[in-house]
């Protein structure tokens, strides 16, 4: 199931912050402009010190739990993120066009390309051992 059947409709509401698993509507509002027309397409809340502090605190609090997640489970979570990117590719394309002014041809490749990166890095979760591999770069062997 996609984010929305109409991404423009989703943008019609002011976009809140997402802090500690909750949508937080705080801070002053700023218009988001369609780069093609200069017309407002949405508004977003501008975060200040309190929002940044809350986000950093939430991240620090979540880090021990994330560090305790087994590598295979991390891979499954990252792969799930890739699946969601693919499932919502049409909405991501439309949002990229509206918000970033991307040409459709480029925007249509954004979600699949990001999904490929996620799948690649999911494969590394159980291969990183804390050792640095030797490099032959810059004349070193």
PDB file of C-alpha atoms in Angstrom:
ATOM      1  CA  UNK A   1       0.000   0.000   0.000  1.00  0.00           C
ATOM      2  CA  UNK A   2       1.336   3.449  -0.916  1.00  0.00           C
ATOM      3  CA  UNK A   3       1.818   6.535   1.180  1.00  0.00           C
ATOM      4  CA  UNK A   4      -1.144   8.248  -0.456  1.00  0.00           C
ATOM      5  CA  UNK A   5      -3.200   7.853  -3.575  1.00  0.00           C
ATOM      6  CA  UNK A   6      -2.485  11.524  -4.249  1.00  0.00           C
ATOM      7  CA  UNK A   7       0.902  12.889  -3.113  1.00  0.00           C
ATOM      8  CA  UNK A   8      -0.205  16.471  -3.824  1.00  0.00           C
ATOM      9  CA  UNK A   9      -3.037  15.951  -1.325  1.00  0.00           C
ATOM     10  CA  UNK A  10      -0.501  14.827   1.277  1.00  0.00           C
ATOM     11  CA  UNK A  11       1.472  18.020   0.692  1.00  0.00           C
ATOM     12  CA  UNK A  12      -1.618  20.180   1.208  1.00  0.00           C
ATOM     13  CA  UNK A  13      -1.169  19.841   4.986  1.00  0.00           C
ATOM     14  CA  UNK A  14       1.753  21.418   6.873  1.00  0.00           C
ATOM     15  CA  UNK A  15       4.491  18.812   7.283  1.00  0.00           C
ATOM     16  CA  UNK A  16       5.521  18.247  10.921  1.00  0.00           C
ATOM     17  CA  UNK A  17       8.794  17.005  12.341  1.00  0.00           C
ATOM     18  CA  UNK A  18       9.080  13.299  13.137  1.00  0.00           C
ATOM     19  CA  UNK A  19      10.781  13.015  16.528  1.00  0.00           C
ATOM     20  CA  UNK A  20      10.909   9.945  18.745  1.00  0.00           C
ATOM     21  CA  UNK A  21       8.218   8.159  16.749  1.00  0.00           C
ATOM     22  CA  UNK A  22       5.765  11.059  16.854  1.00  0.00           C
ATOM     23  CA  UNK A  23       4.739  13.839  14.511  1.00  0.00           C
ATOM     24  CA  UNK A  24       5.589  17.135  16.169  1.00  0.00           C
ATOM     25  CA  UNK A  25       4.018  20.302  14.776  1.00  0.00           C
ATOM     26  CA  UNK A  26       6.197  22.996  16.293  1.00  0.00           C
ATOM     27  CA  UNK A  27       8.306  25.859  15.076  1.00  0.00           C
ATOM     28  CA  UNK A  28       7.395  28.510  12.561  1.00  0.00           C
ATOM     29  CA  UNK A  29       5.985  27.502   9.192  1.00  0.00           C
ATOM     30  CA  UNK A  30       7.771  27.983   5.894  1.00  0.00           C
ATOM     31  CA  UNK A  31       6.312  27.631   2.427  1.00  0.00           C
ATOM     32  CA  UNK A  32       7.640  24.887   0.163  1.00  0.00           C
ATOM     33  CA  UNK A  33       7.625  26.157  -3.406  1.00  0.00           C
ATOM     34  CA  UNK A  34       7.141  24.269  -6.640  1.00  0.00           C
ATOM     35  CA  UNK A  35      10.464  24.946  -8.383  1.00  0.00           C
ATOM     36  CA  UNK A  36       8.769  24.944 -11.790  1.00  0.00           C
ATOM     37  CA  UNK A  37       6.150  27.583 -10.982  1.00  0.00           C
ATOM     38  CA  UNK A  38       7.259  29.233  -7.750  1.00  0.00           C
ATOM     39  CA  UNK A  39       3.816  28.504  -6.295  1.00  0.00           C
ATOM     40  CA  UNK A  40       3.475  27.172  -2.740  1.00  0.00           C
ATOM     41  CA  UNK A  41       2.797  23.427  -2.665  1.00  0.00           C
ATOM     42  CA  UNK A  42       3.103  22.822   1.070  1.00  0.00           C
ATOM     43  CA  UNK A  43       4.377  24.177   4.351  1.00  0.00           C
ATOM     44  CA  UNK A  44       6.822  22.671   6.766  1.00  0.00           C
ATOM     45  CA  UNK A  45       7.664  23.388  10.367  1.00  0.00           C
ATOM     46  CA  UNK A  46      11.106  24.881  10.919  1.00  0.00           C
ATOM     47  CA  UNK A  47      12.846  23.258  13.840  1.00  0.00           C
ATOM     48  CA  UNK A  48      14.686  25.252  16.439  1.00  0.00           C
ATOM     49  CA  UNK A  49      16.964  24.355  19.324  1.00  0.00           C
ATOM     50  CA  UNK A  50      14.259  22.479  21.234  1.00  0.00           C
ATOM     51  CA  UNK A  51      13.336  20.280  18.256  1.00  0.00           C
ATOM     52  CA  UNK A  52      16.987  19.532  17.492  1.00  0.00           C
ATOM     53  CA  UNK A  53      17.682  18.751  21.153  1.00  0.00           C
ATOM     54  CA  UNK A  54      14.653  16.427  21.286  1.00  0.00           C
ATOM     55  CA  UNK A  55      15.714  14.641  18.086  1.00  0.00           C
ATOM     56  CA  UNK A  56      19.295  14.201  19.310  1.00  0.00           C
ATOM     57  CA  UNK A  57      18.079  12.925  22.696  1.00  0.00           C
ATOM     58  CA  UNK A  58      15.736  10.438  20.991  1.00  0.00           C
ATOM     59  CA  UNK A  59      18.558   9.246  18.754  1.00  0.00           C
ATOM     60  CA  UNK A  60      20.929   8.788  21.667  1.00  0.00           C
ATOM     61  CA  UNK A  61      18.261   6.896  23.598  1.00  0.00           C
ATOM     62  CA  UNK A  62      17.581   4.596  20.611  1.00  0.00           C
ATOM     63  CA  UNK A  63      21.225   3.822  19.839  1.00  0.00           C
ATOM     64  CA  UNK A  64      21.789   1.118  22.507  1.00  0.00           C
ATOM     65  CA  UNK A  65      18.737  -0.815  21.308  1.00  0.00           C
ATOM     66  CA  UNK A  66      19.867  -0.544  17.671  1.00  0.00           C
ATOM     67  CA  UNK A  67      23.389  -1.637  18.623  1.00  0.00           C
ATOM     68  CA  UNK A  68      21.897  -4.743  20.253  1.00  0.00           C
ATOM     69  CA  UNK A  69      20.041  -5.782  17.084  1.00  0.00           C
ATOM     70  CA  UNK A  70      21.650  -8.870  15.567  1.00  0.00           C
ATOM     71  CA  UNK A  71      23.215  -8.385  12.119  1.00  0.00           C
ATOM     72  CA  UNK A  72      20.730 -10.704  10.390  1.00  0.00           C
ATOM     73  CA  UNK A  73      17.804  -8.796  11.909  1.00  0.00           C
ATOM     74  CA  UNK A  74      19.387  -5.494  10.797  1.00  0.00           C
ATOM     75  CA  UNK A  75      19.575  -6.912   7.287  1.00  0.00           C
ATOM     76  CA  UNK A  76      15.874  -7.832   7.413  1.00  0.00           C
ATOM     77  CA  UNK A  77      14.957  -4.321   8.588  1.00  0.00           C
ATOM     78  CA  UNK A  78      17.008  -2.657   5.856  1.00  0.00           C
ATOM     79  CA  UNK A  79      15.544  -5.019   3.251  1.00  0.00           C
ATOM     80  CA  UNK A  80      12.057  -4.121   4.498  1.00  0.00           C
ATOM     81  CA  UNK A  81      12.921  -0.456   3.991  1.00  0.00           C
ATOM     82  CA  UNK A  82      13.973  -1.314   0.409  1.00  0.00           C
ATOM     83  CA  UNK A  83      10.650  -3.105  -0.140  1.00  0.00           C
ATOM     84  CA  UNK A  84       8.744  -0.064   1.128  1.00  0.00           C
ATOM     85  CA  UNK A  85      10.721   2.211  -1.209  1.00  0.00           C
ATOM     86  CA  UNK A  86       9.769  -0.040  -4.128  1.00  0.00           C
ATOM     87  CA  UNK A  87       6.121  -0.323  -3.054  1.00  0.00           C
ATOM     88  CA  UNK A  88       5.850   3.464  -2.791  1.00  0.00           C
ATOM     89  CA  UNK A  89       7.931   4.285  -5.876  1.00  0.00           C
ATOM     90  CA  UNK A  90       5.060   6.064  -7.668  1.00  0.00           C
ATOM     91  CA  UNK A  91       4.395   8.354  -4.702  1.00  0.00           C
ATOM     92  CA  UNK A  92       8.114   9.012  -4.216  1.00  0.00           C
ATOM     93  CA  UNK A  93       8.368   9.888  -7.911  1.00  0.00           C
ATOM     94  CA  UNK A  94       5.477  12.355  -7.712  1.00  0.00           C
ATOM     95  CA  UNK A  95       6.816  13.940  -4.521  1.00  0.00           C
ATOM     96  CA  UNK A  96      10.284  14.274  -6.089  1.00  0.00           C
ATOM     97  CA  UNK A  97       8.801  16.006  -9.114  1.00  0.00           C
ATOM     98  CA  UNK A  98       6.630  18.357  -7.045  1.00  0.00           C
ATOM     99  CA  UNK A  99       9.187  19.191  -4.367  1.00  0.00           C
ATOM    100  CA  UNK A 100      12.498  18.993  -6.194  1.00  0.00           C
ATOM    101  CA  UNK A 101      11.504  19.789  -9.740  1.00  0.00           C
ATOM    102  CA  UNK A 102      13.138  16.595 -10.979  1.00  0.00           C
ATOM    103  CA  UNK A 103      12.384  15.582 -14.547  1.00  0.00           C
ATOM    104  CA  UNK A 104      10.064  12.568 -14.555  1.00  0.00           C
ATOM    105  CA  UNK A 105      12.671  10.334 -16.212  1.00  0.00           C
ATOM    106  CA  UNK A 106      15.129  10.961 -13.367  1.00  0.00           C
ATOM    107  CA  UNK A 107      12.497  10.941 -10.618  1.00  0.00           C
ATOM    108  CA  UNK A 108      11.206   7.540 -11.736  1.00  0.00           C
ATOM    109  CA  UNK A 109      14.646   6.066 -11.102  1.00  0.00           C
ATOM    110  CA  UNK A 110      15.132   7.581  -7.644  1.00  0.00           C
ATOM    111  CA  UNK A 111      13.266   5.025  -5.514  1.00  0.00           C
ATOM    112  CA  UNK A 112      14.539   1.947  -7.396  1.00  0.00           C
ATOM    113  CA  UNK A 113      18.105   3.307  -7.251  1.00  0.00           C
ATOM    114  CA  UNK A 114      17.823   4.020  -3.512  1.00  0.00           C
ATOM    115  CA  UNK A 115      16.375   0.542  -3.038  1.00  0.00           C
ATOM    116  CA  UNK A 116      19.432  -0.980  -4.735  1.00  0.00           C
ATOM    117  CA  UNK A 117      21.711   0.839  -2.293  1.00  0.00           C
ATOM    118  CA  UNK A 118      19.648  -0.361   0.657  1.00  0.00           C
ATOM    119  CA  UNK A 119      19.801  -3.947  -0.580  1.00  0.00           C
ATOM    120  CA  UNK A 120      23.559  -3.674  -1.102  1.00  0.00           C
ATOM    121  CA  UNK A 121      24.193  -2.379   2.412  1.00  0.00           C
ATOM    122  CA  UNK A 122      21.795  -4.901   3.950  1.00  0.00           C
ATOM    123  CA  UNK A 123      24.191  -7.518   2.620  1.00  0.00           C
ATOM    124  CA  UNK A 124      27.044  -6.008   4.618  1.00  0.00           C
ATOM    125  CA  UNK A 125      25.404  -6.192   8.045  1.00  0.00           C
ATOM    126  CA  UNK A 126      26.895  -9.587   8.824  1.00  0.00           C
ATOM    127  CA  UNK A 127      30.209  -9.074   7.042  1.00  0.00           C
ATOM    128  CA  UNK A 128      31.693  -6.086   8.833  1.00  0.00           C
ATOM    129  CA  UNK A 129      33.998  -7.314  11.574  1.00  0.00           C
ATOM    130  CA  UNK A 130      35.670  -4.129  12.766  1.00  0.00           C
ATOM    131  CA  UNK A 131      38.797  -4.697  10.706  1.00  0.00           C
ATOM    132  CA  UNK A 132      40.081  -2.390   7.996  1.00  0.00           C
ATOM    133  CA  UNK A 133      40.942  -4.106   4.761  1.00  0.00           C
ATOM    134  CA  UNK A 134      44.291  -3.212   3.158  1.00  0.00           C
ATOM    135  CA  UNK A 135      44.057  -0.790   0.264  1.00  0.00           C
ATOM    136  CA  UNK A 136      46.162  -0.572  -2.867  1.00  0.00           C
ATOM    137  CA  UNK A 137      45.158   3.054  -3.351  1.00  0.00           C
ATOM    138  CA  UNK A 138      47.815   5.732  -3.592  1.00  0.00           C
ATOM    139  CA  UNK A 139      50.637   3.272  -4.306  1.00  0.00           C
ATOM    140  CA  UNK A 140      50.164   1.304  -1.088  1.00  0.00           C
ATOM    141  CA  UNK A 141      49.940  -2.448  -1.154  1.00  0.00           C
TER     142      UNK A 141
END
